[in-house]
PDB file of C-alpha atoms in Angstrom:
ATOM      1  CA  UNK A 106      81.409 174.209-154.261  1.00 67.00           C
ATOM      2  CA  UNK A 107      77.909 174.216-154.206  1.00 81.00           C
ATOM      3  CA  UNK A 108      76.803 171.516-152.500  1.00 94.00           C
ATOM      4  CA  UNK A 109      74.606 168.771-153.283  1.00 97.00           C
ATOM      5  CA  UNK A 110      71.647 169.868-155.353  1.00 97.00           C
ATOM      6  CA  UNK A 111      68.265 168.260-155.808  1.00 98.00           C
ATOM      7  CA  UNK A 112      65.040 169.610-158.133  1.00 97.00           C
ATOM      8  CA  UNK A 113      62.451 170.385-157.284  1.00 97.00           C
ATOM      9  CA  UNK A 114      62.306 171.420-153.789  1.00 97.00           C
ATOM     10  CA  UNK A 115      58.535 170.510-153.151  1.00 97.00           C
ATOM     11  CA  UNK A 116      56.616 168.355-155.685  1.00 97.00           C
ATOM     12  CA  UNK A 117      52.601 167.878-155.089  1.00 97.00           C
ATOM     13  CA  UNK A 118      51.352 165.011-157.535  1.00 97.00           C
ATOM     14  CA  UNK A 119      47.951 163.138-157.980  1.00 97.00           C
ATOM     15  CA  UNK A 120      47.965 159.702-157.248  1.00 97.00           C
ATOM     16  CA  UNK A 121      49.001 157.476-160.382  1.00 96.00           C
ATOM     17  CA  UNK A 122      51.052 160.595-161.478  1.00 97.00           C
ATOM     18  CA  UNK A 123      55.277 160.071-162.595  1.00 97.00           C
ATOM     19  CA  UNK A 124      57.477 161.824-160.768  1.00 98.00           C
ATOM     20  CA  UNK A 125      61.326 162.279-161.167  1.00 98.00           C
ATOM     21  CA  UNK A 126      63.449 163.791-158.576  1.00 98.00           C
ATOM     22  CA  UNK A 127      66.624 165.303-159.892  1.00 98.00           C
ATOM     23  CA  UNK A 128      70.699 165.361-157.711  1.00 98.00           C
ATOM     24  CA  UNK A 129      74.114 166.694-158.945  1.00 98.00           C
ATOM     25  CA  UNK A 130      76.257 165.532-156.349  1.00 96.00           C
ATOM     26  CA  UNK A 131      79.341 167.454-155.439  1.00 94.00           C
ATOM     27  CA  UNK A 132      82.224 167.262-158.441  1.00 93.00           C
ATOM     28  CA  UNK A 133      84.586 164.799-157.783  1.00 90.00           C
ATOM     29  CA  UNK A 134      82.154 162.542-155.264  1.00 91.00           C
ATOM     30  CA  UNK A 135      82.047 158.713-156.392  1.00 90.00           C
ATOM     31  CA  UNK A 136      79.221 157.748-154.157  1.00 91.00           C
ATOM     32  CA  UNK A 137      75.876 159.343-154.910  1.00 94.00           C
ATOM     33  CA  UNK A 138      73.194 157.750-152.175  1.00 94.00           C
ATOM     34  CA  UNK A 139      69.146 157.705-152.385  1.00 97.00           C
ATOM     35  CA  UNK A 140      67.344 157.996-148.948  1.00 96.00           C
ATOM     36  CA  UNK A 141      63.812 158.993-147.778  1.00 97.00           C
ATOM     37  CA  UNK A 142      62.700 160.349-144.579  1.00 96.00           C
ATOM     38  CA  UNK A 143      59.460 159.718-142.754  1.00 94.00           C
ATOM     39  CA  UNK A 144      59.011 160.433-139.199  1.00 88.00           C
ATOM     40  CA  UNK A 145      57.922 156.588-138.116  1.00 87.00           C
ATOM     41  CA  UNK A 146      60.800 155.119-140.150  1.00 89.00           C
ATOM     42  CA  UNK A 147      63.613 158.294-140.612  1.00 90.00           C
ATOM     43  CA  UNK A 148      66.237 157.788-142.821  1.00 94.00           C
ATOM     44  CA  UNK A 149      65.703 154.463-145.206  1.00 93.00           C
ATOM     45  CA  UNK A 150      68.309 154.039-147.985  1.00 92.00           C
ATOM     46  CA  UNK A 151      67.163 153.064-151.382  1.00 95.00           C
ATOM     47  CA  UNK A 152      69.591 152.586-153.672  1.00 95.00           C
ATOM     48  CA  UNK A 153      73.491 154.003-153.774  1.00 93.00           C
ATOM     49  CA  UNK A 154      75.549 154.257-157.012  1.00 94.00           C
ATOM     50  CA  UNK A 155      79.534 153.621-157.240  1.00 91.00           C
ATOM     51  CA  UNK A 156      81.155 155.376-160.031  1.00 92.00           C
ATOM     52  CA  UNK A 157      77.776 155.564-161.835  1.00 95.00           C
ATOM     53  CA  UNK A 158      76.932 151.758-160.961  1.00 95.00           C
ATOM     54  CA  UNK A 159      73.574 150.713-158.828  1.00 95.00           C
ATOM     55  CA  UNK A 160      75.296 149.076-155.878  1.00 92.00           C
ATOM     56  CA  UNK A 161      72.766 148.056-153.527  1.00 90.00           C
ATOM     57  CA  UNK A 162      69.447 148.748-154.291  1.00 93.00           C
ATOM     58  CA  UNK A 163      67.765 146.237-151.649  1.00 90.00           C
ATOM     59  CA  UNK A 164      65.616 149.426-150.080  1.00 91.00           C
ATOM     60  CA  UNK A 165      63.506 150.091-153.241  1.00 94.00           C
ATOM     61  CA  UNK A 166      60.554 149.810-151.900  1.00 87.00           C
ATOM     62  CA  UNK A 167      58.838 148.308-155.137  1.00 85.00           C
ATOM     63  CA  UNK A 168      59.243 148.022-158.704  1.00 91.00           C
ATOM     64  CA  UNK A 169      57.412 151.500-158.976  1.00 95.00           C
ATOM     65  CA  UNK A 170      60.773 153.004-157.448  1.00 97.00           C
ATOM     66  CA  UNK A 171      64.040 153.293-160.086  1.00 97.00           C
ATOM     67  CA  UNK A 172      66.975 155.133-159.795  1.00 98.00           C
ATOM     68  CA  UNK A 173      69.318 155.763-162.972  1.00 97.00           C
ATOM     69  CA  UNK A 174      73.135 157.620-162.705  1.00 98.00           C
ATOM     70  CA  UNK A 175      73.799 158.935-166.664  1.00 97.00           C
ATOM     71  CA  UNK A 176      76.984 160.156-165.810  1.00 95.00           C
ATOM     72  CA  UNK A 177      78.995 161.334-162.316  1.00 95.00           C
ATOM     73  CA  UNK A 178      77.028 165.131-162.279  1.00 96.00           C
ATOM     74  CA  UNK A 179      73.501 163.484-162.617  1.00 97.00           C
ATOM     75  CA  UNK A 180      71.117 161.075-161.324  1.00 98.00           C
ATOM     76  CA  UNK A 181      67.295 160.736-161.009  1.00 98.00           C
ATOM     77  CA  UNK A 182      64.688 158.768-158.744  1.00 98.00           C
ATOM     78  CA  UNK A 183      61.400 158.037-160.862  1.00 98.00           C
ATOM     79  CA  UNK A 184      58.670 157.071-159.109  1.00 97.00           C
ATOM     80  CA  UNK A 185      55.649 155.620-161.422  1.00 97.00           C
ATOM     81  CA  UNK A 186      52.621 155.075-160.548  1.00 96.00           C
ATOM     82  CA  UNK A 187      53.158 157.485-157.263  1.00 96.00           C
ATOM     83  CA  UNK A 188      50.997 156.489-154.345  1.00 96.00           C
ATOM     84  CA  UNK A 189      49.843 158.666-151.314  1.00 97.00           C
ATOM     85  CA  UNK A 190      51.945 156.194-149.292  1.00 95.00           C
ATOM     86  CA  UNK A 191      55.685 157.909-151.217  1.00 96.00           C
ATOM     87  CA  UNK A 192      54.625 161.139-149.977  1.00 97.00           C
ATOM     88  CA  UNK A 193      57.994 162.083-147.477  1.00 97.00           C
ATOM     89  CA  UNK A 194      61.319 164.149-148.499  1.00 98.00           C
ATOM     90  CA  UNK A 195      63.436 162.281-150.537  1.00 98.00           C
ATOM     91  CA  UNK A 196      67.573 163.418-149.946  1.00 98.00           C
ATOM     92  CA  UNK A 197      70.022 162.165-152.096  1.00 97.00           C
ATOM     93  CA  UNK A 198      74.056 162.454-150.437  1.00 95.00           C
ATOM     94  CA  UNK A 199      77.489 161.961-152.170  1.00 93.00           C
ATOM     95  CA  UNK A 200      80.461 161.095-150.753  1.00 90.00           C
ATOM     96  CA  UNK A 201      83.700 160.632-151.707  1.00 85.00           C
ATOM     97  CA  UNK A 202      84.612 157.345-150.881  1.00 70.00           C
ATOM     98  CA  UNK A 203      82.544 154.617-149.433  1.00 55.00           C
ATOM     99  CA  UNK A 204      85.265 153.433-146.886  1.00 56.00           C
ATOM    100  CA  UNK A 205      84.558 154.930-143.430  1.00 51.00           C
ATOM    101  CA  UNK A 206      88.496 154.530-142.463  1.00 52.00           C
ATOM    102  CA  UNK A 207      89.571 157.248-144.648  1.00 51.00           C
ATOM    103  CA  UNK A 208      87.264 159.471-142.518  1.00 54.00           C
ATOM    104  CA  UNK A 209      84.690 160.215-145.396  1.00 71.00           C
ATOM    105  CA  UNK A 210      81.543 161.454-144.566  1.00 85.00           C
ATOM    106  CA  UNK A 211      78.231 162.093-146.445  1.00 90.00           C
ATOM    107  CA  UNK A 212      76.979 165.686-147.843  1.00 93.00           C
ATOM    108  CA  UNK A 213      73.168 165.771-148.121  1.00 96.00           C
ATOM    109  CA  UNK A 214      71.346 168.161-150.253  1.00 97.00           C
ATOM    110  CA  UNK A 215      68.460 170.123-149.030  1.00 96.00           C
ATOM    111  CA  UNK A 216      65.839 167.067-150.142  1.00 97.00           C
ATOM    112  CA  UNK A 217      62.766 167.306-152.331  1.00 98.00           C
ATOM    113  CA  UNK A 218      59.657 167.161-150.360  1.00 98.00           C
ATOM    114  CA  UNK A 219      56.798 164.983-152.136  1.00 98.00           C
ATOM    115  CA  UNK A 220      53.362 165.135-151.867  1.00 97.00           C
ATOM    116  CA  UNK A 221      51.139 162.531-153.334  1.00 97.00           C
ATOM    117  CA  UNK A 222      47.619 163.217-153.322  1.00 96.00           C
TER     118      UNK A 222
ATOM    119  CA  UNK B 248      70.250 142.413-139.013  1.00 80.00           C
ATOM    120  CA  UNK B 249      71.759 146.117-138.770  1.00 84.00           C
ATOM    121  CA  UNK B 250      69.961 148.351-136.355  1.00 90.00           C
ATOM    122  CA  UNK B 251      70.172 151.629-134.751  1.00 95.00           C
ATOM    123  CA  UNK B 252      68.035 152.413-132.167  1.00 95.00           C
ATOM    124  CA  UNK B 253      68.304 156.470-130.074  1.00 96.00           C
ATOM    125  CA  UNK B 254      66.703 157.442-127.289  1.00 97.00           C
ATOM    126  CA  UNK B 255      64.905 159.430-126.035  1.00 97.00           C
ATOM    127  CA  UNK B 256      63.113 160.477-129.533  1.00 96.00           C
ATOM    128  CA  UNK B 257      62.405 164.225-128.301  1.00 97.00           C
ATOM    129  CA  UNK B 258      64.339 166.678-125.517  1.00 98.00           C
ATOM    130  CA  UNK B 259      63.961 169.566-123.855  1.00 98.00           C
ATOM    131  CA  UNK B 260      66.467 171.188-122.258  1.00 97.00           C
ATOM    132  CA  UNK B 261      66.825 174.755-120.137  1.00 97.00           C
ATOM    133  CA  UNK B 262      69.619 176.445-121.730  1.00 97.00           C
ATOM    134  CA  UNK B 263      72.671 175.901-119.824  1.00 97.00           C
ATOM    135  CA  UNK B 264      71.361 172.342-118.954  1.00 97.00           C
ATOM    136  CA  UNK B 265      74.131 169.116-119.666  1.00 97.00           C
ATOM    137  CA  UNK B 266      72.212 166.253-120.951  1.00 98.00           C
ATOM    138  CA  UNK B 267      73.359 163.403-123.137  1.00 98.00           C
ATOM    139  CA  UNK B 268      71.889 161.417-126.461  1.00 98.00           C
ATOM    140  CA  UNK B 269      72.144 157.350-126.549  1.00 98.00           C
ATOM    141  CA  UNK B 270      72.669 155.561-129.955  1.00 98.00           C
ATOM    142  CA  UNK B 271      72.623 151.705-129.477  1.00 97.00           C
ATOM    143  CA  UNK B 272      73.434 149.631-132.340  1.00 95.00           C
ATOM    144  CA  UNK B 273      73.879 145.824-133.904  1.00 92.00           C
ATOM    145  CA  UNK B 274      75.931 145.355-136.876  1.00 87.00           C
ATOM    146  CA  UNK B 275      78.111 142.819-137.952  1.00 83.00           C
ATOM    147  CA  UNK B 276      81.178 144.369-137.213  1.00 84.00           C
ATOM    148  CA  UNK B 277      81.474 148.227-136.995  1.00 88.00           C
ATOM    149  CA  UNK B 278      83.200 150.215-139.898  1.00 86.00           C
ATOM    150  CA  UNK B 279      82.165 153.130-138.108  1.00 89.00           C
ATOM    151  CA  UNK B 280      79.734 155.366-136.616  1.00 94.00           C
ATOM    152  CA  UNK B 281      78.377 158.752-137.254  1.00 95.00           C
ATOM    153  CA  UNK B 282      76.575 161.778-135.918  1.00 97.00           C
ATOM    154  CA  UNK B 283      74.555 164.347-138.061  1.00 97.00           C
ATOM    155  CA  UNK B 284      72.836 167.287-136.739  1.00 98.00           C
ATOM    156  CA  UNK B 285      69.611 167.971-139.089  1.00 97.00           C
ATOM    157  CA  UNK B 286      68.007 171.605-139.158  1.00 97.00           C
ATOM    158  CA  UNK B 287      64.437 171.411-140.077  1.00 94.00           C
ATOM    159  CA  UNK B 288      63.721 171.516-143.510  1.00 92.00           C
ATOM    160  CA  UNK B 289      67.769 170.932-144.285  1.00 95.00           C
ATOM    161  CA  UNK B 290      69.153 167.748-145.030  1.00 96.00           C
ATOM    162  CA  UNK B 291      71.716 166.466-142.484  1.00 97.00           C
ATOM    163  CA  UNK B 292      75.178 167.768-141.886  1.00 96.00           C
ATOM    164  CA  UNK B 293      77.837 165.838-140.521  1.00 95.00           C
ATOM    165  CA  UNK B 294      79.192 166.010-137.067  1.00 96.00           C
ATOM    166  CA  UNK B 295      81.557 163.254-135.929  1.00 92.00           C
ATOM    167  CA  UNK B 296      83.229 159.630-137.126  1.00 92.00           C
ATOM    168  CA  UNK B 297      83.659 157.262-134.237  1.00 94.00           C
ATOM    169  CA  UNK B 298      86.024 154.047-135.017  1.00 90.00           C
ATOM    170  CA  UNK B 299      86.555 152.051-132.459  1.00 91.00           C
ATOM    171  CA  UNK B 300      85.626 151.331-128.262  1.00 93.00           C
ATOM    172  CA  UNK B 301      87.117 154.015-126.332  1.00 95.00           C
ATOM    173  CA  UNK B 302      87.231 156.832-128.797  1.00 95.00           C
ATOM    174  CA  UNK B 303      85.937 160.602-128.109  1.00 97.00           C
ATOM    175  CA  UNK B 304      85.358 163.533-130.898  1.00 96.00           C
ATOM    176  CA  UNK B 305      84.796 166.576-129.505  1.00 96.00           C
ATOM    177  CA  UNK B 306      83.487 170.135-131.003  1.00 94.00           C
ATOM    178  CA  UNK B 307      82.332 173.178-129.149  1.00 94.00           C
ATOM    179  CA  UNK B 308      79.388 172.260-126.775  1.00 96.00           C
ATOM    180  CA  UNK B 309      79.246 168.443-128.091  1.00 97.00           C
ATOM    181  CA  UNK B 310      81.331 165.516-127.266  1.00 98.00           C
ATOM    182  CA  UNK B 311      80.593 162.371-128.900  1.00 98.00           C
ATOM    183  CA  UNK B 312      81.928 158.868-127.507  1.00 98.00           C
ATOM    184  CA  UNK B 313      81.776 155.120-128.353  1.00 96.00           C
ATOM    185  CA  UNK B 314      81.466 151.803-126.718  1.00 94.00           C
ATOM    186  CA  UNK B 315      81.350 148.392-127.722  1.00 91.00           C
ATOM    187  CA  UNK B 316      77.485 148.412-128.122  1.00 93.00           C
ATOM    188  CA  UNK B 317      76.547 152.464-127.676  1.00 96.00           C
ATOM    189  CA  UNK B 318      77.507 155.757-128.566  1.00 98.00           C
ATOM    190  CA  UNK B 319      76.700 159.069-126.260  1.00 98.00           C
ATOM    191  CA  UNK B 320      76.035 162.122-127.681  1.00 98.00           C
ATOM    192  CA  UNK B 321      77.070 164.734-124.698  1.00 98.00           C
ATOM    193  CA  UNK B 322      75.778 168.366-124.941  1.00 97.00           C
ATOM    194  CA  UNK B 323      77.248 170.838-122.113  1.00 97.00           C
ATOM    195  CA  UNK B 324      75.519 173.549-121.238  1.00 97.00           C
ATOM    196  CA  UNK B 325      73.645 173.618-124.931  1.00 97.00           C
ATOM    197  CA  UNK B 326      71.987 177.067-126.135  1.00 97.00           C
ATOM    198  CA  UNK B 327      69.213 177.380-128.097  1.00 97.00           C
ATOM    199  CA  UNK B 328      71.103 177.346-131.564  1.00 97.00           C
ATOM    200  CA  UNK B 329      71.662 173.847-130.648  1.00 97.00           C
ATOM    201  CA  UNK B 330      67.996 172.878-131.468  1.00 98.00           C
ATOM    202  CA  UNK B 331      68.055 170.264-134.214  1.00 98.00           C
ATOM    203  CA  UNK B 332      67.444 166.634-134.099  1.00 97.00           C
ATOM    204  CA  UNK B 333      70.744 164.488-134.086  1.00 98.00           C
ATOM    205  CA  UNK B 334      70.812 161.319-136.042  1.00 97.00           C
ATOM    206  CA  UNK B 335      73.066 158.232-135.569  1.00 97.00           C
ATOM    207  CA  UNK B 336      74.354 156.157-138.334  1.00 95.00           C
ATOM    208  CA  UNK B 337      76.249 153.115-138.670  1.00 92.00           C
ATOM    209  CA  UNK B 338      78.248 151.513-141.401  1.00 87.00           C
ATOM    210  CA  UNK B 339      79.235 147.592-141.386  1.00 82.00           C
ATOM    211  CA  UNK B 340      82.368 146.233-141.870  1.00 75.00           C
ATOM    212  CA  UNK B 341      80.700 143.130-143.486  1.00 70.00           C
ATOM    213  CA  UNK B 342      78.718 143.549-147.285  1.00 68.00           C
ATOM    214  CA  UNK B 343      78.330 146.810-148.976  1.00 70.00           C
ATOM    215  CA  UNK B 344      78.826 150.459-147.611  1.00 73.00           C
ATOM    216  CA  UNK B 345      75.478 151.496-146.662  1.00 79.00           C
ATOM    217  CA  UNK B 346      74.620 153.652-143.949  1.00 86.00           C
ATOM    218  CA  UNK B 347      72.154 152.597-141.741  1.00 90.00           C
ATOM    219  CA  UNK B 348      70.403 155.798-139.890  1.00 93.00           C
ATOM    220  CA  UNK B 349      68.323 155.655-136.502  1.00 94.00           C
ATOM    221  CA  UNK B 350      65.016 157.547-136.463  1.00 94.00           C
ATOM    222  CA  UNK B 351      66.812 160.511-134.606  1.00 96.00           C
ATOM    223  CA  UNK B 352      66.596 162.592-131.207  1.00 97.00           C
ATOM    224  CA  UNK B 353      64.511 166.037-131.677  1.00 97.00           C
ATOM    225  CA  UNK B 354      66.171 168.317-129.203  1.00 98.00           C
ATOM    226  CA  UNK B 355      64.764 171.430-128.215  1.00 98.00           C
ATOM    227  CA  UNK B 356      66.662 174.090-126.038  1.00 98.00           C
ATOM    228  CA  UNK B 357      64.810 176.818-124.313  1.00 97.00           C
ATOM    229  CA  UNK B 358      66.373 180.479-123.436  1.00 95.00           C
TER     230      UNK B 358
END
């Protein structure tokens, strides 16, 4: 298996610009997770998805942030207008079940870092 | 509210030099708790699952262990492709299965 994998790697916007960050989490994974990573505040959730359902999306930062899962191979974080402030490296993680007693765990991808100028 | 909290936030270590990593938490009853190991410019990659009080996980050069209110991260006699900063998560028993990270311990072993 590949992994999880997120597009692009690096994005540099201007301020006010759209920007979508792409994850395929691994085949099979019903959890697909939305965090970003500064260093004052580390990991932060923003939103996670159940079989392609918005669970809990209570660390969206604003109504600028939104987070759609198509179908179980695909989701997106959009960010528009983008502000200097959501510059950090978003990582997006799927697991395959939500329950820590059944020993799952979280796979990351590598994480887009974002730029807003 | 749910909070992790790890200290110290950097380390440096001799090689060959035991230390340990704290993780406190608060959460409304613990599902579990977790150690990642994150390699810069990597996402993180998962090390242990703690359950309950008492319990120990152990892999090579890191033992991990869990109390009531903490969890220790123990590195013996670390080498320098130990290097990485080590996050601590929690997940609550109580409301939805979110993960709740601390901002992480940058450790840095020297040869």
């Amino acid at each position: 298996d590949a992994g999880v994998i997120q597009s692009p790697r690096h994005e540099v916007t201007e301020m006010g610009q759209e920007v979508t960050l792409r994850c395929k989490p691994i085949s099979g994974h019903d959890y697909l997770f939305w965090y970003r990573q500064t260093m004052m505040r580390g990991l932060e959730l923003l939103i996670y998805f159940n079989n392609n359902v918005p669970i809990d999306d209570s660390g969206m930062p604003e109504d600028r942030f939104s987070a759609k899962m198509p179908n179980a191979s695909f989701s997106t974080l959009k960010i528009q207008p983008s502000e200097p402030r959501d510059s950090a490296v978003y990582f997006c993680a799927s697991s395959s079940s939500g329950h820590a007693a059944t020993n799952e765990k979280l796979f990351f991808g590598s994480g887009t870092q974002l730029s807003v100028l | 509210e749910d909070q992790v909290t790890q200290s110290p936030e950097a380390l440096r270590l001799q090689e060959g030099e035991s230390s340990s990593l704290n993780c406190s938490y608060t959460v409304s009853g613990l599902r579990g708790l977790f150690w990642y190991r994150q390699d810069p410019g990597k996402g993180p990659e998962f090390l242990f699952t703690l359950y309950s009080a008492g319990e120990e996980k152990e892999k090579e050069r890191l033992k991990a262990t869990l109390t009531k209110k903490e969890s220790f991260l123990h590195i013996t006699a670390p080498k320098p492709e130990d290097s990485a900063t080590y996050l601590c998560a929690v997940q609550a028993m109580v409301g939805t299965y979110k993960y709740i990270f601390g901002t992480g311990t940058r450790l840095k072993v020297l040869a």
